[in-house]
Every structure is written in structure tokens, then in C-alpha cells.
Coordinates of C-alpha atoms in Angstrom, one line a residue:
M1 CA -7.2 6.7 -12.2
A2 CA -9.6 4.1 -10.8
V3 CA -7.9 2.9 -7.6
M4 CA -7.7 -0.9 -7.0
T5 CA -9.5 -1.7 -3.8
L6 CA -6.3 -3.0 -2.1
F7 CA -7.9 -2.6 1.3
A8 CA -10.8 -4.9 0.3
A9 CA -8.3 -7.3 -1.2
A10 CA -6.4 -7.5 2.0
Q11 CA -9.6 -8.2 3.9
A12 CA -10.4 -11.0 1.5
F13 CA -6.9 -12.5 1.8
A14 CA -6.4 -12.0 5.6
A15 CA -6.8 -15.0 7.8
P16 CA -9.7 -14.8 10.3
V17 CA -7.4 -15.7 13.2
I18 CA -3.8 -14.5 13.3
Q19 CA -1.6 -17.4 14.4
D20 CA 1.9 -15.9 13.7
P21 CA 2.5 -12.6 15.6
H22 CA 4.8 -11.3 12.9
Y23 CA 2.0 -11.6 10.3
G24 CA -0.2 -9.6 12.7
D25 CA 2.5 -7.0 12.8
T26 CA 2.5 -6.8 9.0
L27 CA -1.3 -6.3 8.9
F28 CA -1.0 -3.7 11.6
H29 CA 1.3 -1.6 9.4
F30 CA -0.9 -2.3 6.4
F31 CA -4.1 -1.1 7.9
Q32 CA -2.3 2.0 9.2
D33 CA -1.5 2.8 5.5
R34 CA 2.2 2.3 6.1
Y35 CA 2.7 0.0 3.1
F36 CA 6.5 0.3 2.8
A37 CA 6.9 -0.7 6.4
S38 CA 4.4 -3.4 5.9
I39 CA 6.0 -5.0 2.9
T40 CA 9.6 -4.7 4.3
S41 CA 8.6 -6.3 7.6
L42 CA 6.7 -9.0 5.8
M43 CA 9.6 -9.9 3.5
V44 CA 12.0 -10.0 6.5
S45 CA 9.5 -12.3 8.3
Q46 CA 9.3 -14.5 5.3
H47 CA 13.1 -14.7 5.0
F48 CA 13.3 -15.9 8.6
E49 CA 10.2 -18.2 8.2
R50 CA 8.3 -16.4 10.8
V51 CA 4.9 -16.6 9.0
R52 CA 4.6 -20.3 8.3
Q53 CA 1.0 -20.4 9.5
H54 CA 0.0 -17.8 6.9
A55 CA 2.3 -18.6 4.0
D56 CA -0.4 -18.3 1.3
E57 CA -2.1 -15.2 2.7
A58 CA 1.3 -13.5 3.2
E59 CA 2.3 -14.1 -0.4
V60 CA -1.0 -12.8 -1.8
L61 CA -0.8 -9.8 0.4
R62 CA 2.8 -9.2 -0.7
G63 CA 1.7 -9.5 -4.3
G64 CA -1.1 -6.9 -3.7
M65 CA 1.4 -4.5 -2.2
L66 CA 3.8 -5.0 -5.1
L67 CA 0.9 -4.1 -7.4
S68 CA 0.4 -0.9 -5.5
Y69 CA 3.9 0.1 -6.4
G70 CA 3.3 -0.8 -10.1
L71 CA 5.5 -4.0 -10.0
H72 CA 2.9 -5.9 -11.9
G73 CA 5.5 -8.3 -13.3
E74 CA 6.7 -9.5 -9.9
A75 CA 3.1 -9.6 -8.6
G76 CA 2.0 -11.7 -11.6
R77 CA 4.8 -14.2 -10.9
I78 CA 3.7 -14.5 -7.3
F79 CA 0.1 -15.0 -8.2
A80 CA 1.0 -17.5 -11.0
Q81 CA 3.2 -19.5 -8.7
L82 CA 1.0 -19.4 -5.7
L83 CA -2.5 -19.6 -7.0
S84 CA -2.5 -21.2 -10.4
D85 CA -1.0 -24.7 -11.1
R86 CA 0.5 -25.9 -7.8
P87 CA -0.1 -29.6 -7.1
E88 CA -1.3 -28.7 -3.5
A89 CA -4.2 -26.7 -5.0
S90 CA -5.9 -29.8 -6.2
K91 CA -5.5 -31.4 -2.8
G92 CA -7.2 -28.5 -1.0
K93 CA -4.0 -27.1 0.4
G94 CA -3.7 -24.1 -1.9
A95 CA -5.5 -20.8 -1.8
A96 CA -9.3 -21.1 -2.0
P97 CA -10.9 -20.5 -5.5
P98 CA -12.5 -17.1 -4.4
V99 CA -9.1 -15.9 -3.3
R100 CA -7.5 -17.0 -6.6
D101 CA -10.2 -15.2 -8.6
R102 CA -9.8 -12.0 -6.6
A103 CA -6.1 -12.1 -7.1
W104 CA -6.3 -12.5 -10.9
F105 CA -9.1 -9.8 -11.0
Y106 CA -7.0 -7.2 -9.3
L107 CA -3.9 -8.1 -11.3
A108 CA -5.9 -7.7 -14.5
K109 CA -7.3 -4.4 -13.3
I110 CA -3.9 -2.8 -12.5
R111 CA -2.4 -4.1 -15.8
Y112 CA -5.3 -2.5 -17.7
Q113 CA -4.9 0.8 -15.9
R114 CA -1.2 0.8 -16.7
G115 CA -1.8 0.0 -20.4
Y116 CA -0.6 -3.6 -20.4
L117 CA -3.5 -4.8 -22.4
A118 CA -2.2 -8.3 -23.5
E119 CA -1.1 -9.1 -19.9
A120 CA -4.5 -7.9 -18.6
E121 CA -6.4 -10.2 -21.0
E122 CA -4.2 -13.1 -19.8
A123 CA -5.1 -12.4 -16.2
V124 CA -8.8 -12.0 -17.0
A125 CA -8.7 -15.4 -18.7
R126 CA -7.5 -17.0 -15.5
I127 CA -10.6 -15.8 -13.6
E128 CA -13.1 -18.6 -13.1
K129 CA -16.6 -18.2 -11.6
N130 CA -15.8 -17.5 -7.9
L131 CA -16.0 -13.7 -7.8
P132 CA -18.6 -12.1 -5.5
P133 CA -21.5 -10.4 -7.3
E134 CA -20.1 -6.9 -6.6
L135 CA -16.9 -7.7 -8.6
E136 CA -18.5 -10.0 -11.3
E137 CA -20.0 -7.1 -13.2
E138 CA -16.8 -5.1 -12.9
R139 CA -14.9 -8.0 -14.3
G140 CA -17.3 -8.1 -17.3
L141 CA -16.9 -4.3 -17.9
L142 CA -13.1 -4.8 -17.7
Q143 CA -13.2 -7.6 -20.2
A144 CA -15.4 -5.5 -22.5
N145 CA -13.0 -2.6 -22.3
L146 CA -10.1 -4.8 -23.2
L147 CA -12.0 -6.1 -26.3
M148 CA -12.9 -2.6 -27.4
A149 CA -9.3 -1.5 -26.8
R150 CA -8.1 -4.0 -29.5
G151 CA -11.0 -3.0 -31.8
D152 CA -13.3 -6.0 -31.2
H153 CA -16.4 -3.9 -30.7
A154 CA -18.7 -6.8 -31.8
G155 CA -17.2 -9.1 -29.2
A156 CA -17.6 -6.5 -26.6
A157 CA -21.2 -5.9 -27.6
E158 CA -21.9 -9.6 -27.3
L159 CA -20.4 -9.8 -23.9
L160 CA -22.1 -6.7 -22.6
G161 CA -25.4 -7.9 -24.1
G162 CA -25.5 -10.8 -21.8
M163 CA -24.7 -8.6 -18.8
A164 CA -27.3 -6.0 -19.7
A165 CA -30.0 -8.6 -20.0
S166 CA -29.8 -9.1 -16.3
K167 CA -32.4 -7.1 -14.3
N168 CA -29.6 -6.1 -11.9
A169 CA -27.4 -4.8 -14.6
S170 CA -25.9 -1.4 -13.9
R171 CA -26.2 1.7 -16.1
Y172 CA -22.5 1.5 -16.8
A173 CA -23.0 -1.9 -18.4
R174 CA -25.8 -0.6 -20.6
F175 CA -23.9 2.5 -21.5
N176 CA -20.8 0.5 -22.6
L177 CA -23.1 -1.8 -24.5
G178 CA -24.6 1.2 -26.4
V179 CA -21.2 2.5 -27.3
A180 CA -20.0 -0.9 -28.4
L181 CA -23.1 -1.3 -30.6
V182 CA -22.6 2.1 -32.2
R183 CA -18.9 1.4 -32.9
S184 CA -19.6 -2.1 -34.2
G185 CA -22.0 -0.6 -36.8
D186 CA -25.3 -1.4 -35.1
T187 CA -26.2 2.3 -34.8
A188 CA -29.9 1.8 -34.4
R189 CA -29.7 -0.5 -31.4
G190 CA -26.9 1.4 -29.8
S191 CA -28.6 4.7 -30.2
A192 CA -31.9 3.4 -28.7
L193 CA -30.1 2.1 -25.7
L194 CA -28.1 5.3 -25.2
D195 CA -31.3 7.3 -25.7
E196 CA -33.0 5.3 -22.9
L197 CA -30.1 6.2 -20.6
G198 CA -30.1 9.8 -21.8
R199 CA -33.8 10.1 -20.6
A200 CA -33.5 8.1 -17.4
P201 CA -33.9 9.9 -14.1
A202 CA -30.7 10.1 -12.0
E203 CA -30.7 10.4 -8.3
N204 CA -27.0 11.4 -7.8
E205 CA -24.3 13.3 -9.5
E206 CA -22.5 10.2 -10.8
L207 CA -25.5 8.9 -12.7
R208 CA -26.4 12.4 -13.9
S209 CA -22.8 12.7 -15.3
L210 CA -23.3 9.3 -17.0
R211 CA -26.6 10.5 -18.5
D212 CA -24.9 13.6 -19.9
K213 CA -22.2 11.4 -21.4
A214 CA -24.8 9.2 -23.1
N215 CA -26.5 12.3 -24.6
V216 CA -23.2 13.6 -25.9
A217 CA -22.3 10.3 -27.4
L218 CA -25.8 10.2 -29.1
G219 CA -25.4 13.8 -30.3
F220 CA -22.1 13.3 -32.0
A221 CA -23.1 9.9 -33.5
A222 CA -26.1 11.7 -35.0
L223 CA -23.9 14.5 -36.3
K224 CA -21.7 11.9 -37.9
D225 CA -24.8 10.5 -39.7
N226 CA -25.9 13.9 -40.8
R227 CA -28.9 13.9 -38.5
A228 CA -28.5 17.4 -37.3
E229 CA -32.0 17.9 -35.9
A230 CA -31.8 14.7 -33.9
A231 CA -28.3 15.7 -32.6
R232 CA -29.6 19.0 -31.4
G233 CA -32.4 17.2 -29.4
Y234 CA -29.9 14.9 -27.8
L235 CA -27.4 17.6 -26.9
E236 CA -29.9 20.0 -25.4
R237 CA -30.5 17.5 -22.6
V238 CA -27.0 18.0 -21.3
R239 CA -26.7 20.2 -18.2
L240 CA -24.8 23.5 -18.6
E241 CA -22.8 22.8 -15.4
S242 CA -21.9 19.3 -16.5
L243 CA -18.4 18.0 -17.1
H244 CA -19.5 17.3 -20.7
A245 CA -21.2 20.7 -21.2
N246 CA -18.4 22.2 -23.4
K247 CA -18.5 19.4 -25.9
A248 CA -22.3 19.5 -25.9
L249 CA -22.4 23.2 -26.5
L250 CA -20.0 22.9 -29.4
G251 CA -22.0 20.0 -30.9
F252 CA -25.2 21.9 -30.5
G253 CA -23.8 24.8 -32.4
W254 CA -22.6 22.7 -35.3
A255 CA -26.0 20.9 -35.4
A256 CA -27.7 24.3 -35.8
A257 CA -25.1 25.3 -38.4
A258 CA -25.8 22.1 -40.3
M259 CA -29.5 23.1 -40.3
K260 CA -28.6 26.4 -41.8
E261 CA -29.5 28.3 -38.6
P262 CA -26.3 30.3 -37.8
R263 CA -28.3 32.6 -35.5
L264 CA -29.3 29.7 -33.4
A265 CA -25.7 28.4 -33.4
L266 CA -24.4 31.7 -32.0
V267 CA -26.2 31.1 -28.6
P268 CA -24.2 28.0 -27.5
W269 CA -21.0 29.1 -29.2
T270 CA -21.1 32.5 -27.5
E271 CA -21.6 30.9 -24.1
L272 CA -18.8 28.4 -24.8
A273 CA -16.3 31.0 -26.1
Q274 CA -16.4 32.7 -22.7
R275 CA -15.0 29.6 -20.9
D276 CA -11.5 28.5 -20.1
V277 CA -9.4 28.3 -23.3
S278 CA -7.5 25.3 -22.1
D279 CA -10.4 23.2 -23.5
S280 CA -10.1 22.5 -27.2
A281 CA -13.9 22.9 -27.5
V282 CA -13.6 26.5 -26.3
L283 CA -10.8 27.2 -28.8
E284 CA -13.0 25.9 -31.6
A285 CA -15.9 28.1 -30.3
R286 CA -13.7 31.2 -30.5
I287 CA -13.5 30.8 -34.3
A288 CA -17.0 29.3 -34.7
V289 CA -18.6 32.5 -33.4
P290 CA -17.2 34.7 -36.2
Y291 CA -17.9 32.0 -38.7
A292 CA -21.6 32.2 -37.7
Y293 CA -21.5 36.0 -37.9
A294 CA -20.1 35.7 -41.4
E295 CA -22.9 33.2 -42.4
L296 CA -25.4 35.8 -41.1
G297 CA -23.7 38.5 -43.3
A298 CA -22.4 40.5 -40.3
F299 CA -18.9 40.8 -41.7
G300 CA -17.8 43.6 -39.5
Q301 CA -18.6 41.6 -36.3
S302 CA -17.1 38.5 -37.9
L303 CA -13.9 40.5 -38.7
A304 CA -13.8 41.8 -35.1
R305 CA -14.3 38.4 -33.5
Y306 CA -11.7 36.7 -35.7
T307 CA -9.2 39.5 -34.7
E308 CA -10.1 39.0 -31.0
A309 CA -9.7 35.2 -31.4
I310 CA -6.3 35.6 -33.0
T311 CA -5.2 38.0 -30.3
A312 CA -6.5 35.7 -27.6
F313 CA -4.7 32.7 -29.2
E314 CA -1.4 34.5 -29.4
R315 CA -1.8 35.7 -25.7
E316 CA -2.6 32.1 -24.7
S317 CA 0.4 30.8 -26.7
R318 CA 2.7 33.2 -24.8
S319 CA 1.1 32.0 -21.5
L320 CA 1.7 28.4 -22.5
D321 CA 5.4 29.3 -23.2
E322 CA 5.7 30.7 -19.7
S323 CA 4.1 27.6 -18.2
I324 CA 6.4 25.4 -20.2
A325 CA 9.4 27.3 -19.0
A326 CA 8.3 27.1 -15.4
I327 CA 7.7 23.3 -15.7
R328 CA 11.2 22.8 -17.3
S329 CA 12.8 24.7 -14.4
G330 CA 11.3 22.2 -12.0
K331 CA 8.8 24.6 -10.4
L332 CA 5.8 22.3 -11.0
V333 CA 7.4 19.1 -9.6
D334 CA 9.0 20.8 -6.6
G335 CA 5.8 22.7 -5.9
L336 CA 3.7 19.5 -6.0
L337 CA 6.0 17.8 -3.6
Q338 CA 6.0 20.7 -1.3
H339 CA 2.3 21.2 -1.2
N340 CA 1.5 17.5 -1.1
P341 CA 3.8 15.9 1.5
G342 CA 3.5 12.3 2.5
D343 CA 5.5 9.7 4.6
E344 CA 4.6 6.7 2.5
M345 CA 4.8 5.6 -1.1
G346 CA 2.3 3.7 -3.3
W347 CA -1.1 4.1 -4.8
F348 CA -3.3 5.8 -2.3
W349 CA -1.4 9.1 -2.3
S350 CA -2.9 11.7 -4.5
I351 CA -2.4 15.4 -5.5
R352 CA -4.7 17.6 -3.4
D353 CA -3.1 21.1 -3.5
L354 CA -1.7 22.8 -6.5
P355 CA 1.6 24.8 -6.5
E356 CA 1.8 28.5 -7.5
M357 CA 2.4 28.6 -11.3
P358 CA 2.4 31.5 -13.8
H359 CA -0.9 30.2 -15.1
A360 CA -2.6 27.6 -12.9
S361 CA -5.4 26.9 -15.3
H362 CA -2.9 25.1 -17.6
L363 CA -2.4 22.5 -14.9
S364 CA -5.9 21.0 -15.2
Q365 CA -5.2 19.3 -18.5
V366 CA -1.8 18.2 -17.3
L367 CA -2.9 16.7 -14.0
A368 CA -5.9 15.0 -15.6
Q369 CA -3.6 12.7 -17.5
H370 CA -3.3 9.2 -16.1
E371 CA 0.2 9.0 -17.6
F372 CA 1.3 12.1 -15.6
Q373 CA -0.3 10.9 -12.4
E374 CA 1.5 7.5 -12.6
A375 CA 4.8 9.1 -13.6
F376 CA 4.7 11.6 -10.8
K377 CA 3.9 8.8 -8.3
N378 CA 6.9 6.9 -9.5
F379 CA 9.1 10.1 -9.0
R380 CA 7.7 10.6 -5.6
D381 CA 8.4 6.9 -4.7
L382 CA 12.0 7.4 -5.9
R383 CA 12.3 10.4 -3.6
F384 CA 11.0 8.3 -0.7
L385 CA 13.5 5.6 -1.4
A386 CA 16.3 8.2 -1.6
R387 CA 15.4 9.5 1.9
N388 CA 15.1 5.9 3.1
L389 CA 18.6 5.0 1.8
Q390 CA 20.0 8.1 3.4
Q391 CA 18.4 7.2 6.7
W392 CA 19.9 3.7 6.5
Q393 CA 23.3 5.1 5.7
D394 CA 23.1 7.2 8.9
N395 CA 21.8 4.2 10.8
L396 CA 24.8 2.1 9.8
G397 CA 27.1 4.6 11.6
V398 CA 24.9 4.2 14.7
F399 CA 24.9 0.4 14.4
G400 CA 28.7 0.5 14.2
D401 CA 28.9 2.6 17.4
M402 CA 26.5 0.2 19.1
L403 CA 28.5 -2.8 18.1
E404 CA 31.8 -1.1 19.3
N405 CA 30.1 -0.4 22.7
R406 CA 28.9 -3.9 22.9
R407 CA 32.4 -5.3 22.2
R408 CA 33.9 -3.0 24.9
A409 CA 31.2 -4.0 27.5
Y410 CA 31.8 -7.7 26.7
A411 CA 35.6 -7.3 27.2
E412 CA 35.1 -5.5 30.5
R413 CA 32.5 -7.9 31.9
L414 CA 34.0 -11.2 30.8
P415 CA 36.7 -11.4 33.6
Q416 CA 34.1 -10.5 36.3
V417 CA 31.8 -13.2 35.0
R418 CA 34.6 -15.8 35.0
E419 CA 35.6 -14.8 38.5
R420 CA 32.1 -15.2 39.8
A421 CA 31.7 -18.5 38.0
S422 CA 34.9 -19.9 39.6
A423 CA 33.9 -18.6 43.1
I424 CA 30.6 -20.5 43.0
G425 CA 32.4 -23.9 43.0
I426 CA 29.8 -26.0 41.3
E427 CA 31.9 -29.2 41.7
A428 CA 32.3 -28.7 45.4
M429 CA 28.6 -28.1 45.8
Q430 CA 28.0 -31.3 43.8
K431 CA 30.2 -33.3 46.1
R432 CA 28.5 -31.9 49.2
R433 CA 25.1 -32.7 47.7
D434 CA 26.2 -36.3 47.1
V435 CA 27.3 -36.7 50.7
L436 CA 23.9 -35.4 51.9
A437 CA 22.1 -37.7 49.5
A438 CA 23.9 -40.7 50.9
Q439 CA 23.2 -39.6 54.4
L440 CA 19.5 -39.2 53.5
A441 CA 19.3 -42.7 52.0
A442 CA 21.0 -44.3 55.0
A443 CA 18.7 -42.5 57.4
E444 CA 15.6 -43.4 55.4
Q445 CA 16.7 -47.1 55.2
S446 CA 17.5 -47.4 59.0
A447 CA 14.4 -45.3 59.9
D448 CA 16.7 -43.2 62.1
G449 CA 14.6 -40.4 63.3
L450 CA 17.6 -38.8 65.0
A451 CA 19.1 -38.2 61.5
F452 CA 16.2 -35.8 60.8
A453 CA 16.3 -33.9 64.1
D454 CA 16.5 -30.2 63.9
E455 CA 19.0 -28.1 65.8
R456 CA 16.7 -27.5 68.8
Q457 CA 16.0 -31.1 69.2
R458 CA 19.6 -32.1 68.9
E459 CA 20.5 -29.6 71.6
L460 CA 17.7 -30.9 73.8
L461 CA 18.9 -34.5 73.4
A462 CA 22.5 -33.5 74.2
R463 CA 21.3 -31.8 77.4
L464 CA 19.3 -34.8 78.4
A465 CA 22.3 -37.0 77.8
R466 CA 24.4 -34.8 80.1
V467 CA 21.7 -34.7 82.8
R468 CA 21.2 -38.5 82.8
A469 CA 25.0 -39.1 82.9
A470 CA 25.3 -36.7 85.9
L471 CA 22.4 -38.4 87.7
E472 CA 24.0 -41.8 87.2
H473 CA 27.1 -40.7 89.0
A474 CA 25.3 -38.8 91.8
G475 CA 24.7 -41.8 94.1
N476 CA 21.5 -43.6 95.4
D477 CA 19.8 -40.7 97.0
P478 CA 15.9 -41.4 96.8
E479 CA 15.3 -37.8 95.7
L480 CA 17.6 -38.3 92.7
A481 CA 15.6 -41.3 91.6
Q482 CA 12.7 -39.1 90.8
A483 CA 15.0 -36.8 88.8
R484 CA 16.3 -39.9 86.9
E485 CA 12.8 -40.9 86.0
R486 CA 11.8 -37.5 84.8
A487 CA 15.0 -37.4 82.6
R488 CA 14.1 -40.8 81.2
L489 CA 10.6 -39.8 80.4
A490 CA 11.8 -36.5 78.7
A491 CA 14.3 -38.5 76.6
G492 CA 11.6 -41.0 75.6
A493 CA 9.2 -38.2 74.6
T494 CA 11.8 -36.7 72.4
T495 CA 12.7 -40.0 70.8
W496 CA 8.9 -40.6 70.2
Q497 CA 8.5 -37.2 68.7
L498 CA 11.5 -37.8 66.3
A499 CA 10.0 -41.2 65.3
H500 CA 6.6 -39.6 64.7
D501 CA 8.1 -36.8 62.5
H502 CA 10.3 -39.2 60.6
T503 CA 8.2 -39.6 57.5
E504 CA 7.3 -36.0 57.0
R505 CA 10.9 -34.8 57.6
A506 CA 12.2 -37.5 55.2
W507 CA 9.8 -36.2 52.5
Q508 CA 10.9 -32.5 53.2
S509 CA 14.5 -33.6 52.9
K510 CA 13.9 -35.3 49.6
K511 CA 12.1 -32.2 48.3
A512 CA 15.0 -30.0 49.4
L513 CA 17.4 -32.3 47.7
A514 CA 15.4 -32.2 44.4
F515 CA 15.4 -28.4 44.6
T516 CA 19.2 -28.5 45.1
D517 CA 19.5 -30.7 42.1
A518 CA 17.5 -28.3 40.0
Q519 CA 19.6 -25.4 41.1
L520 CA 22.8 -27.2 40.4
A521 CA 21.4 -28.1 36.9
E522 CA 20.6 -24.4 36.3
A523 CA 24.0 -23.4 37.5
R524 CA 25.6 -25.9 35.1
R525 CA 23.4 -24.6 32.3
R526 CA 24.4 -21.1 32.9
D527 CA 28.0 -22.0 33.3
A528 CA 27.9 -23.8 29.9
A529 CA 26.1 -20.7 28.4
V530 CA 28.9 -18.5 29.7
A531 CA 31.5 -20.9 28.3
R532 CA 29.6 -21.0 25.0
A533 CA 29.2 -17.2 24.9
Q534 CA 33.0 -16.8 25.3
H535 CA 33.3 -18.7 22.1
D536 CA 30.2 -17.5 20.2
E537 CA 29.9 -13.8 21.1
P538 CA 33.1 -12.6 19.5
A539 CA 32.1 -14.5 16.3
R540 CA 28.6 -12.9 16.5
H541 CA 30.2 -9.5 16.9
E542 CA 32.3 -10.2 13.8
R543 CA 29.3 -11.3 11.8
F544 CA 27.5 -8.1 12.7
A545 CA 30.6 -6.1 11.7
Q546 CA 30.8 -7.9 8.4
R547 CA 27.1 -7.3 7.6
I548 CA 27.5 -3.6 8.4
A549 CA 30.7 -3.5 6.2
A550 CA 28.8 -5.3 3.4
L551 CA 25.7 -3.1 3.6
D552 CA 27.7 0.2 3.6
P553 CA 29.0 0.0 0.0
R554 CA 25.7 -1.4 -1.2
I555 CA 23.8 1.6 0.2
K556 CA 26.5 4.0 -1.0
A557 CA 26.2 2.5 -4.5
L558 CA 22.4 2.6 -4.5
I559 CA 22.1 6.3 -3.4
P560 CA 23.6 7.8 -6.6
Q561 CA 21.6 5.2 -8.7
V562 CA 18.3 6.2 -7.1
A563 CA 19.3 9.9 -7.4
A564 CA 20.0 9.4 -11.1
L565 CA 16.7 7.6 -11.6
G566 CA 15.0 10.3 -9.7
A567 CA 16.5 13.0 -12.0
E568 CA 15.5 10.9 -15.1
Q569 CA 12.0 10.4 -13.7
Q570 CA 11.6 14.1 -12.9
Q571 CA 12.6 14.9 -16.5
A572 CA 10.1 12.3 -17.7
V573 CA 7.3 13.9 -15.6
Q574 CA 8.2 17.4 -16.9
D575 CA 8.3 16.0 -20.5
I576 CA 4.8 14.6 -20.1
A577 CA 3.5 17.9 -18.8
V578 CA 5.4 19.9 -21.5
A579 CA 4.1 17.5 -24.2
E580 CA 0.5 18.2 -23.1
L581 CA 1.0 22.0 -23.1
T582 CA 2.8 21.6 -26.4
R583 CA -0.2 19.9 -27.8
Q584 CA -2.3 22.7 -26.6
K585 CA 0.0 25.1 -28.4
E586 CA -0.3 23.1 -31.6
R587 CA -4.1 23.3 -31.3
L588 CA -3.8 27.0 -30.8
Q589 CA -1.6 27.3 -33.9
Q590 CA -4.1 25.3 -35.9
Y591 CA -7.0 27.5 -34.8
T592 CA -4.9 30.6 -35.3
V593 CA -4.2 29.5 -38.9
Q594 CA -7.8 28.8 -39.5
A595 CA -8.7 32.2 -38.0
R596 CA -6.1 34.0 -40.2
F597 CA -7.3 32.1 -43.3
A598 CA -11.0 33.0 -42.5
L599 CA -9.9 36.6 -41.9
A600 CA -8.1 36.7 -45.3
Q601 CA -11.2 35.3 -46.9
L602 CA -13.3 38.1 -45.3
Y603 CA -10.8 40.7 -46.7
D604 CA -10.9 39.1 -50.1
R605 CA -14.7 39.2 -50.1
A606 CA -14.6 42.8 -49.0
S607 CA -12.1 43.6 -51.8
V608 CA -14.2 41.8 -54.4
A609 CA -17.3 43.6 -53.2
E610 CA -15.5 47.0 -53.3
G611 CA -14.1 46.3 -56.8
G612 CA -17.6 45.4 -58.0
E613 CA -19.0 48.7 -56.7
H614 CA -16.3 50.7 -58.5
A615 CA -17.0 48.8 -61.7
A616 CA -20.7 49.5 -61.5
K617 CA -20.1 53.3 -61.4
P618 CA -20.3 55.2 -64.8

């Protein structure tokens, strides 16, 4: 299927600057292609209001990821609520118009791809004129396909006509216009446009394939109008290695047959009959070849080719039965999962390797179906969810053990914390601080330098006091007078030094007191936190235990539900594959009946011819 450019959408919706770290975490998972982790982490962040700065972008991104899981209904509700008719949008607070148009474009695209045509048309109608040029033409093609899907080919032709008139119109727009014109009855204009595309040079395989498709469409339109010669001219332009070669070879043969040239019809039909019989064109060629031989009168060869075709059809029918049995046994689904592992769910996963099957060629038609691809992705997503739920159930047991260890550690450490808190003696420290603060205020008011003396200075002053006292009682010896003078000078110098350092030391004391106040405040905060934790932590443990207890039955209930849905989806996947192979069997049966009927006609003609010869004899 055509994949919605979710990566480009995310780039359009992502903010240029990430302001909420949790939104950045979501985008990290997203751009790592881990979409399940991205959407679950985003929804958790939204629940706890962690992405307030990116509310709109987060919602649009969530809607895009929901689209990737096929939840178009939920995504549509998100887009409708977020981007459409909110009052904030008119005030410039909502999502920008280009973002709104991109959102509705991608929503319309996924709805169309999943077959919800009415819902897709509703989303297209909400798109204004703010899409970038690279998406504007795609929007027009989508709208035209929706019109043609409900049979309004004239409306589609009118829409595509305006697009094709542009000099920058792509070949796809012109091709779709040609098809719409032919289907609306304007065969001349449609054929002229398709003929122009069928002759145009093509520089790559994509455009060459489109050119082949245009020529095939022209050829079968001409066959329908009984213009066999024109049809042959169109169809011979198709490359033999093209994806459309089988249909072209078949049509070329019928064009030659319509021109009464069965010999010329044998050339493409013989080539086509040697190809893989899983294609209905090859089956038709198997009986068209003997038909051409019969038209040429080569009844023996025609008889042999019809017999070979019937044998090949019966053999292919038995092979289809074997493939159907293998599919019903689960071999196809299990093999696809085994050969295409993946750790994520969502759109961008694709089938790359095929499992071993009795007849692998039958898988091409099955895997080519959009319905099968989508159904298998849904089954794979259910398997992913089943593994995820089982992992969560295992994690709940681990969470329970972690909670029990935390409770035990809390009970063991609480007495130790209480003991340390009581030993600190915050109140005694506060009283001591108040005394020191009063002393500081008194010393600062009295300008008492002695109050700020350090221990060395206090010891020196005490020694000087003792020396002077001793000298005063020593008598009137002239030699002692000099000692008394030196002691006086030393005491005066010390007092002067204390007075000189008074201002600085008062400031240092105030700073130390402020630091003490901060430490006491922190101690009180921590003491309050410990007291609060003694009350809150047991309740917090209990809430964790209740959540674990509540999640456990929910997960246990979801596991069998997802398993049952997985089994149903596997059956649906197998039914889709079986239905396709059954249709192939039905086509085989129809061609077998035609071959047997033609064979019977050949025998009848031979019998009539033989009877006529006997009657002609005398």
C-alpha cells in the first residue's frame, strides 16, 4: 500500500525548539522508529501535564501515530477537536493553517487506503489552501480517486482537467484524467491523452511502467469499441518485461483474432502460455492457443493443447489445494512471522522474506492484496501487544518485590534516622545561637574590640595583665620602671590592634551568624521532611501496592482477550489468503470447463467429419 509519510508529517508538526524535555524524549523514540514506546511515553507525559509547552504539536503527533496503527476514528476525533472549530484558532492560539491542512490530508489518505471512502471525502473537504505544492497535486489525485470510486467519472475528469492544464502537472494527473474521460464516455479525448502518454519518453522505471499502463488501457478500450487494429498498435508498445506485459500479450492476441489472423495471435499467446499460471491472463492463454490452432484448422494440435491445458489446470488445482491446506494449518502466518521479525508495531513494517510453502508462487497473488497486508499487520500488532502484556505481568512481580524491599529498608532505617535527629539537638543549638547573637549585638553597640579578640590575643592580654600586676607589687626599683613601661606599651598596642580589627571582625561574626542561621533552617527543613516522611511514606507505599494490585487483574484479563483476538485475526488472515487461492481455483475450474467444452466440440466436429466421409462412400 502507499505509505503515509508519517516521518514528514512529524517534521511538519514538530516544534523548532523543544521546550519540554519529555516531548523531546517522545520525539527521540519516534525518530528511532520506536512508535509504541513513543506514543506510550507521550500519553503518560500528557496525563501528568509534562508537555504543556507543546500541547498542540503533541496531540497532532499522537493523532499521526494512532493513524499508523489504523485507529483512524480516534485520530479523526483528535484532529477535529484540536484543529477544526476551537475558539482559540480564530485568536491565533490554535494550530497554524498549514498544520491543519496537513493533518486533514494525511487523515483523508489513510481513510482512503483503508476503504473508508465517505470518511475520506469528509476529511478532504476540510482541507483549505495551505498545503505545500508537493502535496497539493497529491490531494487533487486523492480527491479524483474518491470521485471515481463512487462512479462520478465526469466530476473526476473536471477536477483533473484543471490540474492537468498546469505546465507542472505530473503524468499521473494526466493518466488519471485520461482514464476518467474514457470512463465518463468521452473516449476520443481520453484516448488522445492516453496515447500521448503512451508515446512519451520515460527516463526511469516508474514512468516506463506508467507508460505501459496507459498503452494497456488504450488497447483494451479499443478492443471494447471493436477497433482491433488500433488496439494491436497500442498493445505492441508495451515492454515484454513490464508488469503489464501479460495483459498486453493477451489483448494483442485477441486483437489479432478479431482481425481474423489466428496465426498472428499464436505468437503472443504462446509466449504468454509459458508464464506462471497464477496470473489469470496466463490461464486464458492456455486455452486461447488451442483455440487459435482450431481456427487455423490444425485440429490435432488444438486437441493436444486443450488436453495439455486441462492436465495443467488439474495439476494446478491440486497444488492450490496443498497451498490452502498449508495456509489453514498456520504455516503461512507462522512462517511470515518467523522470517520477518520486528520489535515494533505499526505501518512501516513490511514483509521482506517469504516462508517455505508447498508452492511459493501462489503467495504472489496473496501478498499483493492490500487487504491481506493490513490484516497481517493487525495480527502482528496483536502478537506484539500479547508479548508486551506478558512482559508487564512479569514486571508487576518485580515491582512487588521492589516495594517489599523498600518497605523493609524504611522500617530498618527509620529508628536510626530518629536517633540521629534527636542527637543533633536543634533547639539547644538555636538557644546557643541566640546567646551568641545577643553578645554580638552588645559588642557591636559598645564598640568593644575585646569581644572580637581571638584566642591568641586573649591569652596575650591575660599574660600582660599578670605581668603588670606582678610589676606593681615588686617595689620601686628603677629597673622595674622600664619593665612596667614596656608592659604598658605592649598592652596599649594590643588594645589598639583590637580596636583596629573591630569592624572587620564584627562583619565576619555577622557572616558566620548568617551561615549558622541557614544551617539551622536547613536542619529544621530536613527534620520536618523526616517527620513528614514518617507520615507520608507508608501511605505512598500503600498507594503503590494498591496500583500493583489493581493492574494485576487488568493485565490478567487482557492477556486472554488479546490472545483470543489474535487467534481470530490469524483466522481472518488465513481466510483472506484462502479466499484468494479459492478464487484462483474457481478461475481454473471455469477455464477447465471451457477447455473441456472446446474439446468436446472438436470431438463432435471430428465425428461429423468422419460420418460424412462414410456417407460419401458407395
